[in-house]
Amino acid sequence: MTDLHTQVITAFTEQYGEPPAVVVRAPGRVNLIGEHTDYNDGFVMPLAIDRAFWLALRPRDDNHVSVRSLNVNETALFTLTGLHKGSESWGEYVKGVAWALQEAGHTLSGFEGVLISDVPMGAGLSSSAALELAIARAFAEVSKLDWNPAAMALLAQKAENEWVGMNCGIMDQMISAAGQAGHALFIDCRSLAHESVPLPRGTAVVILDTATRRGLVDSAYNERRTQCEAAAEFFGVSALRDVSVADLEARGSELETYDPLIYRRAKHIITENERVRQSKNGLRAGDARRVGQLMDASHVSLRDDFQVSSEALDTMVWLARQQDGCWGARMTGAGFGGCAVALVQADKAAKFADKVTRMYTKQMELEPAVYICEATDGAAVII
Ligand code: GLA
């Protein structure tokens, strides 16, 4: 049993005087490649990581919900009838998921329990999606709902979009719902068709947290979405997913003359979708070198054309690329701060982590967190 698994059972047992009836786990994620493509109906290839929310609970026979977070020692308490929005806090994610499930016509039962997480908040590893999926998994279990990962991911996204008010795409919820141990998940964000792709033997995925966070990420994110919509309109399609690299070559200079900034945004999305497809083939062929090259190209495109990187992210990626055994590195998640990700030879990963940590600390005067991560399963009932 992992530490958190033991801790959440112990805390539940202390609070309720008996062991939990159910324990659920829902992981955070790191995206290997395919950034800002999800809300363009495009392709992404994240993996679910070995950092997760754990929730130990027992059903109630009324419609009350009580969840105590061991991280902040606060309890979210509400009844399933007459949900009201409260002030911004983690409890709104719990309530938002209950709301979205009920909006979809599900009849929910109440439950009570304790929650713990080691997904860092605001680091770009999708702590919100992991929390949403843990709650959805718990409701599905106590209310005897079928667990369809894609359908549940959509409802968790609805909670985040419409209850919490963050206009995210579907990637984070899909991977937290449907991840598979040892694999990345290639997701078509239009159809939600997904396939697990094994990580090449002898490679490690390393997460490099820059220890920087940027508050204005929401407004920049929404601005990028609007710019992508403008580009889709220029090409006469419903989403940039429908524009091929050949279409971009044919009409790119026309768009560039019309609006140079929109052109750069579109160029990133269109080429990134192609990189995700090629990366899937690269992983399938066990070709870590090729996948690494595509990750490097993704970073350059995010930095120069989509313009969502930062000095800290660029420094981290640059330092990672200097190390022996690194196949490729890029920023991951929405950007402006948070984490980078690197694909590294497994036998060199520990030395890589150590060297990048030392060099980054020296150069940026910030203490990064570097984790060699394992790809894990998506949201599941553990007992
Ligand atoms: C955030 C959003 C995702 C996705 C990424 C960028 O993580 O929640 O939906 O858009 O940014 O790829």
Coordinates of C-alpha atoms and ligand atoms in Angstrom, one line a residue:
M1 CA 0.0 0.0 0.0
T2 CA 1.2 3.5 -0.8
D3 CA 1.6 6.0 2.0
L4 CA -1.5 8.0 1.1
H5 CA -3.6 4.9 0.9
T6 CA -2.6 3.9 4.4
Q7 CA -3.0 7.4 5.7
V8 CA -6.5 7.9 4.3
I9 CA -7.7 4.6 5.7
T10 CA -6.2 5.4 9.1
A11 CA -7.8 8.9 9.2
F12 CA -11.2 7.6 8.2
T13 CA -11.0 4.9 10.8
E14 CA -10.1 7.4 13.5
Q15 CA -12.9 9.7 12.5
Y16 CA -15.7 7.2 12.0
G17 CA -14.7 4.3 14.3
E18 CA -14.7 1.7 11.6
P19 CA -12.7 1.1 8.3
P20 CA -14.0 2.8 5.1
A21 CA -16.5 0.9 2.9
V22 CA -14.9 2.2 -0.2
V23 CA -11.5 3.8 -1.2
V24 CA -11.1 5.6 -4.5
R25 CA -8.0 6.9 -6.2
A26 CA -7.8 9.5 -9.0
P27 CA -4.5 10.6 -10.5
G28 CA -3.0 13.9 -11.7
R29 CA -1.4 13.9 -15.1
V30 CA 1.5 15.1 -17.2
N31 CA 1.1 15.8 -20.8
L32 CA 3.8 14.2 -23.0
I33 CA 2.8 16.2 -26.1
G34 CA -0.3 18.0 -27.6
E35 CA -0.6 21.3 -25.8
H36 CA -3.6 23.6 -26.2
T37 CA -4.9 21.3 -28.9
D38 CA -7.8 19.8 -26.8
Y39 CA -10.1 22.8 -27.1
N40 CA -9.4 22.8 -30.8
D41 CA -10.9 19.3 -31.1
G42 CA -7.4 18.0 -31.7
F43 CA -5.0 15.3 -30.3
V44 CA -3.2 15.0 -27.0
M45 CA -1.0 12.3 -25.4
P46 CA -0.8 12.6 -21.6
L47 CA -0.2 10.0 -18.9
A48 CA -1.8 9.5 -15.5
I49 CA 0.9 9.9 -12.8
D50 CA 1.8 8.3 -9.5
R51 CA 0.4 11.4 -7.6
A52 CA -3.2 11.3 -6.8
F53 CA -6.3 12.1 -4.7
W54 CA -7.3 9.3 -2.4
L55 CA -10.8 9.3 -0.9
A56 CA -12.0 6.9 1.9
L57 CA -15.7 6.9 2.5
R58 CA -18.9 5.2 3.5
P59 CA -22.4 5.7 2.0
R60 CA -25.0 7.6 3.9
D61 CA -28.7 6.8 3.8
D62 CA -29.7 10.4 3.3
N63 CA -28.7 13.0 0.8
H64 CA -25.9 14.7 2.8
V65 CA -22.3 14.8 1.6
S66 CA -19.4 15.4 3.9
V67 CA -15.8 15.3 2.8
R68 CA -12.9 16.3 5.0
S69 CA -9.6 17.3 3.3
L70 CA -6.6 16.1 5.3
N71 CA -4.4 18.5 3.3
V72 CA -6.2 21.7 4.5
N73 CA -8.2 20.2 7.4
E74 CA -11.4 21.7 6.1
T75 CA -14.7 19.9 5.5
A76 CA -17.0 20.4 2.5
L77 CA -20.6 19.8 3.7
F78 CA -23.7 20.1 1.6
T79 CA -27.0 18.3 0.7
L80 CA -27.7 17.0 -2.7
T81 CA -31.0 18.9 -3.0
G82 CA -30.7 22.6 -3.6
L83 CA -27.0 23.0 -4.3
H84 CA -25.7 26.6 -4.0
K85 CA -22.5 28.0 -5.2
G86 CA -20.2 29.1 -2.3
S87 CA -17.0 31.1 -2.2
E88 CA -14.1 29.9 -4.2
S89 CA -12.5 26.8 -2.6
W90 CA -11.8 23.1 -3.2
G91 CA -15.3 22.3 -1.9
E92 CA -16.8 23.9 -5.0
Y93 CA -15.2 21.1 -7.1
V94 CA -16.9 18.5 -5.0
K95 CA -20.3 20.3 -5.2
G96 CA -19.8 21.0 -8.9
V97 CA -19.4 17.3 -9.7
A98 CA -22.6 16.5 -7.7
W99 CA -24.4 19.2 -9.7
A100 CA -23.1 18.0 -13.1
L101 CA -24.0 14.4 -12.4
Q102 CA -27.5 15.4 -11.3
E103 CA -27.9 17.7 -14.3
A104 CA -27.2 14.6 -16.5
G105 CA -30.2 12.8 -14.8
H106 CA -28.3 10.6 -12.3
T107 CA -29.9 10.0 -8.9
L108 CA -27.2 10.4 -6.3
S109 CA -26.8 9.0 -2.8
G110 CA -24.9 10.9 -0.1
F111 CA -21.6 9.8 1.5
E112 CA -19.1 10.9 4.1
G113 CA -15.3 10.5 4.1
V114 CA -11.8 11.9 4.1
L115 CA -9.6 13.0 1.3
I116 CA -5.9 13.3 0.8
S117 CA -3.7 14.3 -2.1
D118 CA -0.1 14.6 -3.2
V119 CA -0.8 16.3 -6.5
P120 CA 0.7 19.8 -6.1
M121 CA -1.8 22.5 -6.5
G122 CA -1.4 25.0 -9.3
A123 CA 1.7 23.3 -10.7
G124 CA 0.0 22.2 -14.0
L125 CA -0.4 18.6 -13.0
S126 CA -4.2 18.8 -13.0
S127 CA -5.0 18.6 -9.3
S128 CA -8.5 19.9 -10.1
A129 CA -9.3 17.2 -12.6
A130 CA -8.0 14.6 -10.2
L131 CA -10.2 15.9 -7.4
E132 CA -13.2 16.0 -9.7
L133 CA -12.7 12.4 -10.9
A134 CA -12.2 11.1 -7.3
I135 CA -15.5 12.6 -6.4
A136 CA -17.2 11.3 -9.5
R137 CA -15.8 7.8 -8.9
A138 CA -17.1 8.0 -5.3
F139 CA -20.6 9.1 -6.4
A140 CA -20.7 6.4 -9.0
E141 CA -19.9 3.7 -6.4
V142 CA -22.3 4.8 -3.7
S143 CA -25.1 5.6 -6.2
K144 CA -24.5 2.4 -8.4
L145 CA -23.9 4.3 -11.6
D146 CA -22.2 2.7 -14.6
W147 CA -18.6 3.9 -14.8
N148 CA -18.0 5.1 -18.3
P149 CA -14.6 7.0 -18.2
A150 CA -15.3 9.3 -21.2
A151 CA -18.9 10.1 -20.1
M152 CA -17.6 10.9 -16.5
A153 CA -14.8 13.0 -17.8
L154 CA -17.3 15.1 -19.8
L155 CA -19.4 15.6 -16.6
A156 CA -16.3 16.6 -14.6
Q157 CA -15.3 19.1 -17.3
K158 CA -18.9 20.5 -17.2
A159 CA -18.5 21.0 -13.4
E160 CA -15.2 22.8 -14.0
N161 CA -16.5 24.9 -16.9
E162 CA -20.0 25.8 -15.5
W163 CA -19.8 25.5 -11.7
V164 CA -16.2 26.5 -11.0
G165 CA -16.0 28.8 -14.1
M166 CA -12.7 27.6 -15.6
N167 CA -13.0 27.2 -19.3
C168 CA -10.7 24.2 -19.7
G169 CA -10.7 21.5 -22.4
I170 CA -11.2 17.8 -21.9
M171 CA -7.6 16.5 -21.7
D172 CA -7.1 16.5 -17.9
Q173 CA -10.4 14.9 -17.0
M174 CA -10.0 12.2 -19.8
I175 CA -6.6 11.1 -18.6
S176 CA -7.5 11.1 -15.0
A177 CA -10.5 8.9 -15.9
A178 CA -9.0 6.6 -18.5
G179 CA -5.2 6.4 -17.9
Q180 CA -3.5 3.1 -18.1
A181 CA -0.4 2.0 -16.1
G182 CA 2.8 2.0 -18.1
H183 CA 1.2 3.8 -21.0
A184 CA 0.5 7.2 -22.4
L185 CA -3.1 7.8 -23.7
F186 CA -3.5 9.1 -27.3
I187 CA -6.9 11.0 -27.2
D188 CA -8.9 12.4 -30.0
C189 CA -10.5 15.3 -28.2
R190 CA -13.4 15.5 -30.7
S191 CA -14.7 11.9 -30.6
L192 CA -13.0 11.1 -27.3
A193 CA -11.8 7.8 -28.9
H194 CA -8.6 6.9 -27.1
E195 CA -5.8 4.3 -27.2
S196 CA -3.1 3.4 -24.7
V197 CA 0.4 3.6 -26.2
P198 CA 3.2 1.9 -24.3
L199 CA 6.1 4.0 -23.1
P200 CA 9.3 2.8 -24.8
R201 CA 11.3 0.3 -22.7
G202 CA 14.2 1.8 -20.9
T203 CA 12.8 5.4 -20.9
A204 CA 11.6 7.4 -17.9
V205 CA 9.3 10.4 -17.9
V206 CA 10.6 13.1 -15.6
I207 CA 8.5 16.0 -14.3
L208 CA 10.4 19.3 -13.7
D209 CA 8.5 21.8 -11.6
T210 CA 10.0 25.2 -12.0
A211 CA 8.6 26.4 -8.6
T212 CA 6.9 29.3 -10.5
R213 CA 3.2 29.9 -10.7
R214 CA 1.4 32.6 -12.7
G215 CA -1.9 34.0 -11.5
L216 CA -3.0 35.5 -14.8
V217 CA -3.1 32.1 -16.6
D218 CA -6.9 32.1 -16.9
S219 CA -7.2 35.2 -18.9
A220 CA -4.3 34.3 -21.2
Y221 CA -5.9 30.9 -21.7
N222 CA -9.2 32.4 -22.7
E223 CA -7.5 34.8 -25.0
R224 CA -5.7 31.9 -26.8
R225 CA -9.0 30.1 -27.1
T226 CA -10.6 33.2 -28.8
Q227 CA -7.6 33.5 -31.1
C228 CA -7.9 29.9 -32.2
E229 CA -11.6 30.4 -32.9
A230 CA -10.8 33.4 -35.1
A231 CA -8.3 31.2 -37.0
A232 CA -10.8 28.4 -37.5
E233 CA -13.3 31.0 -38.8
F234 CA -10.6 32.2 -41.3
F235 CA -10.2 28.6 -42.6
G236 CA -14.0 28.1 -42.6
V237 CA -14.0 25.1 -40.3
S238 CA -15.6 24.5 -36.9
A239 CA -12.2 23.9 -35.2
L240 CA -8.5 24.0 -36.1
R241 CA -8.4 20.2 -35.9
D242 CA -9.9 20.3 -39.4
V243 CA -6.9 22.3 -40.9
S244 CA -4.0 20.1 -42.2
V245 CA -0.4 21.2 -42.5
A246 CA -1.0 21.2 -46.3
D247 CA -3.9 23.7 -45.9
L248 CA -1.7 25.8 -43.7
E249 CA 1.0 25.8 -46.3
A250 CA -1.5 26.8 -49.0
R251 CA -3.2 29.6 -47.1
G252 CA -0.8 30.5 -44.4
S253 CA 0.7 33.6 -46.0
E254 CA -2.8 35.0 -46.7
L255 CA -3.6 34.6 -42.9
E256 CA -0.3 36.0 -41.9
T257 CA -1.0 39.2 -44.0
Y258 CA -4.5 39.4 -42.5
D259 CA -3.4 38.9 -38.9
P260 CA 0.2 37.8 -38.0
L261 CA -0.7 36.9 -34.4
I262 CA -3.6 34.7 -35.4
Y263 CA -1.4 33.0 -37.9
R264 CA 1.2 32.1 -35.3
R265 CA -1.5 30.7 -33.0
A266 CA -2.9 28.6 -35.8
K267 CA 0.5 27.4 -36.9
H268 CA 1.2 26.0 -33.4
I269 CA -2.1 24.1 -33.2
I270 CA -1.9 22.7 -36.7
T271 CA 1.7 21.5 -36.4
E272 CA 1.2 20.3 -32.8
N273 CA -1.6 18.0 -33.9
E274 CA 0.7 16.5 -36.5
R275 CA 3.5 16.1 -33.9
V276 CA 1.1 14.2 -31.6
R277 CA 0.2 11.8 -34.3
Q278 CA 3.9 11.3 -35.2
S279 CA 4.7 10.8 -31.5
K280 CA 2.1 8.1 -31.2
N281 CA 3.9 6.3 -34.1
G282 CA 7.2 7.0 -32.5
L283 CA 6.2 5.5 -29.1
R284 CA 4.7 2.4 -30.9
A285 CA 8.0 1.9 -32.7
G286 CA 9.9 2.3 -29.4
D287 CA 11.7 5.3 -31.0
A288 CA 12.4 7.5 -28.0
R289 CA 14.8 9.7 -30.1
R290 CA 12.0 10.6 -32.5
V291 CA 9.6 11.3 -29.7
G292 CA 12.2 13.5 -28.0
Q293 CA 12.7 15.5 -31.2
L294 CA 9.0 16.1 -31.5
M295 CA 8.8 17.2 -27.8
D296 CA 11.7 19.7 -28.5
A297 CA 9.8 21.1 -31.5
S298 CA 6.6 21.3 -29.5
H299 CA 8.4 23.5 -26.9
V300 CA 9.8 25.9 -29.6
S301 CA 6.3 26.2 -31.1
L302 CA 4.7 26.9 -27.7
R303 CA 7.5 29.4 -26.9
D304 CA 7.6 31.3 -30.2
D305 CA 4.2 30.9 -31.9
F306 CA 1.7 30.2 -29.1
Q307 CA 3.7 32.3 -26.6
V308 CA 2.7 30.5 -23.4
S309 CA 6.1 29.7 -22.0
S310 CA 8.1 31.7 -19.5
E311 CA 11.8 32.4 -18.6
A312 CA 11.7 29.7 -15.9
L313 CA 10.2 27.1 -18.3
D314 CA 12.6 27.9 -21.1
T315 CA 15.5 27.7 -18.6
M316 CA 14.3 24.4 -17.3
V317 CA 13.9 22.9 -20.8
W318 CA 17.2 24.2 -21.9
L319 CA 19.0 22.7 -18.9
A320 CA 17.3 19.4 -19.4
R321 CA 18.4 19.3 -23.0
Q322 CA 22.0 19.7 -22.0
Q323 CA 22.1 16.5 -20.0
D324 CA 23.3 13.2 -21.1
G325 CA 20.5 10.7 -21.7
C326 CA 17.8 13.3 -22.3
W327 CA 15.7 12.5 -25.5
G328 CA 13.6 15.7 -25.4
A329 CA 11.9 18.2 -23.1
R330 CA 9.1 20.7 -23.2
M331 CA 6.8 22.8 -21.1
T332 CA 3.7 20.9 -20.1
G333 CA 0.1 22.0 -19.3
A334 CA -1.3 25.5 -19.8
G335 CA 2.1 27.3 -19.4
F336 CA 3.3 30.6 -18.0
G337 CA 4.8 28.6 -15.1
G338 CA 4.4 25.2 -13.5
C339 CA 6.1 22.2 -15.0
A340 CA 8.2 20.9 -17.9
V341 CA 8.4 17.3 -18.9
A342 CA 11.4 15.3 -20.2
L343 CA 11.8 11.9 -21.8
V344 CA 15.1 10.4 -20.4
Q345 CA 17.0 7.1 -20.6
A346 CA 15.8 5.3 -17.5
D347 CA 19.3 4.3 -16.3
K348 CA 20.4 8.0 -16.5
A349 CA 17.3 9.5 -14.9
A350 CA 18.5 9.8 -11.3
K351 CA 21.7 11.6 -12.4
F352 CA 19.7 13.7 -14.8
A353 CA 17.2 14.8 -12.0
D354 CA 20.1 15.6 -9.7
K355 CA 22.0 17.7 -12.2
V356 CA 19.0 19.6 -13.5
T357 CA 18.0 20.4 -9.9
R358 CA 21.4 21.7 -9.0
M359 CA 21.9 23.8 -12.2
Y360 CA 18.3 25.3 -12.1
T361 CA 18.7 26.2 -8.4
K362 CA 21.9 28.0 -9.2
Q363 CA 20.7 29.8 -12.3
M364 CA 17.2 30.8 -11.1
E365 CA 17.7 31.0 -7.4
L366 CA 14.6 28.9 -7.0
E367 CA 14.2 25.3 -5.7
P368 CA 12.6 23.1 -8.3
A369 CA 10.9 19.8 -7.6
V370 CA 11.9 17.0 -9.9
Y371 CA 10.1 13.7 -10.0
I372 CA 10.8 10.6 -12.0
C373 CA 7.2 9.4 -12.6
E374 CA 5.4 6.2 -13.3
A375 CA 2.4 6.1 -15.6
T376 CA -0.6 4.7 -13.5
D377 CA -4.2 3.7 -14.0
G378 CA -7.0 6.2 -14.1
A379 CA -9.7 6.8 -11.5
A380 CA -10.6 3.5 -9.8
V381 CA -12.1 1.9 -6.7
I382 CA -9.3 0.4 -4.8
I383 CA -11.4 -1.4 -2.2
Ligands
GLA1 C1 -4.9 23.1 -19.1 C2 -6.4 22.7 -19.5 C3 -6.4 21.6 -20.5 C4 -5.5 22.0 -21.7 C5 -4.1 22.4 -21.2 C6 -3.2 22.9 -22.3 O1 -4.3 22.0 -18.4 O2 -7.1 22.3 -18.3 O3 -7.7 21.4 -20.9 O4 -6.1 22.9 -22.5 O5 -4.2 23.5 -20.3 O6 -2.9 21.9 -23.2

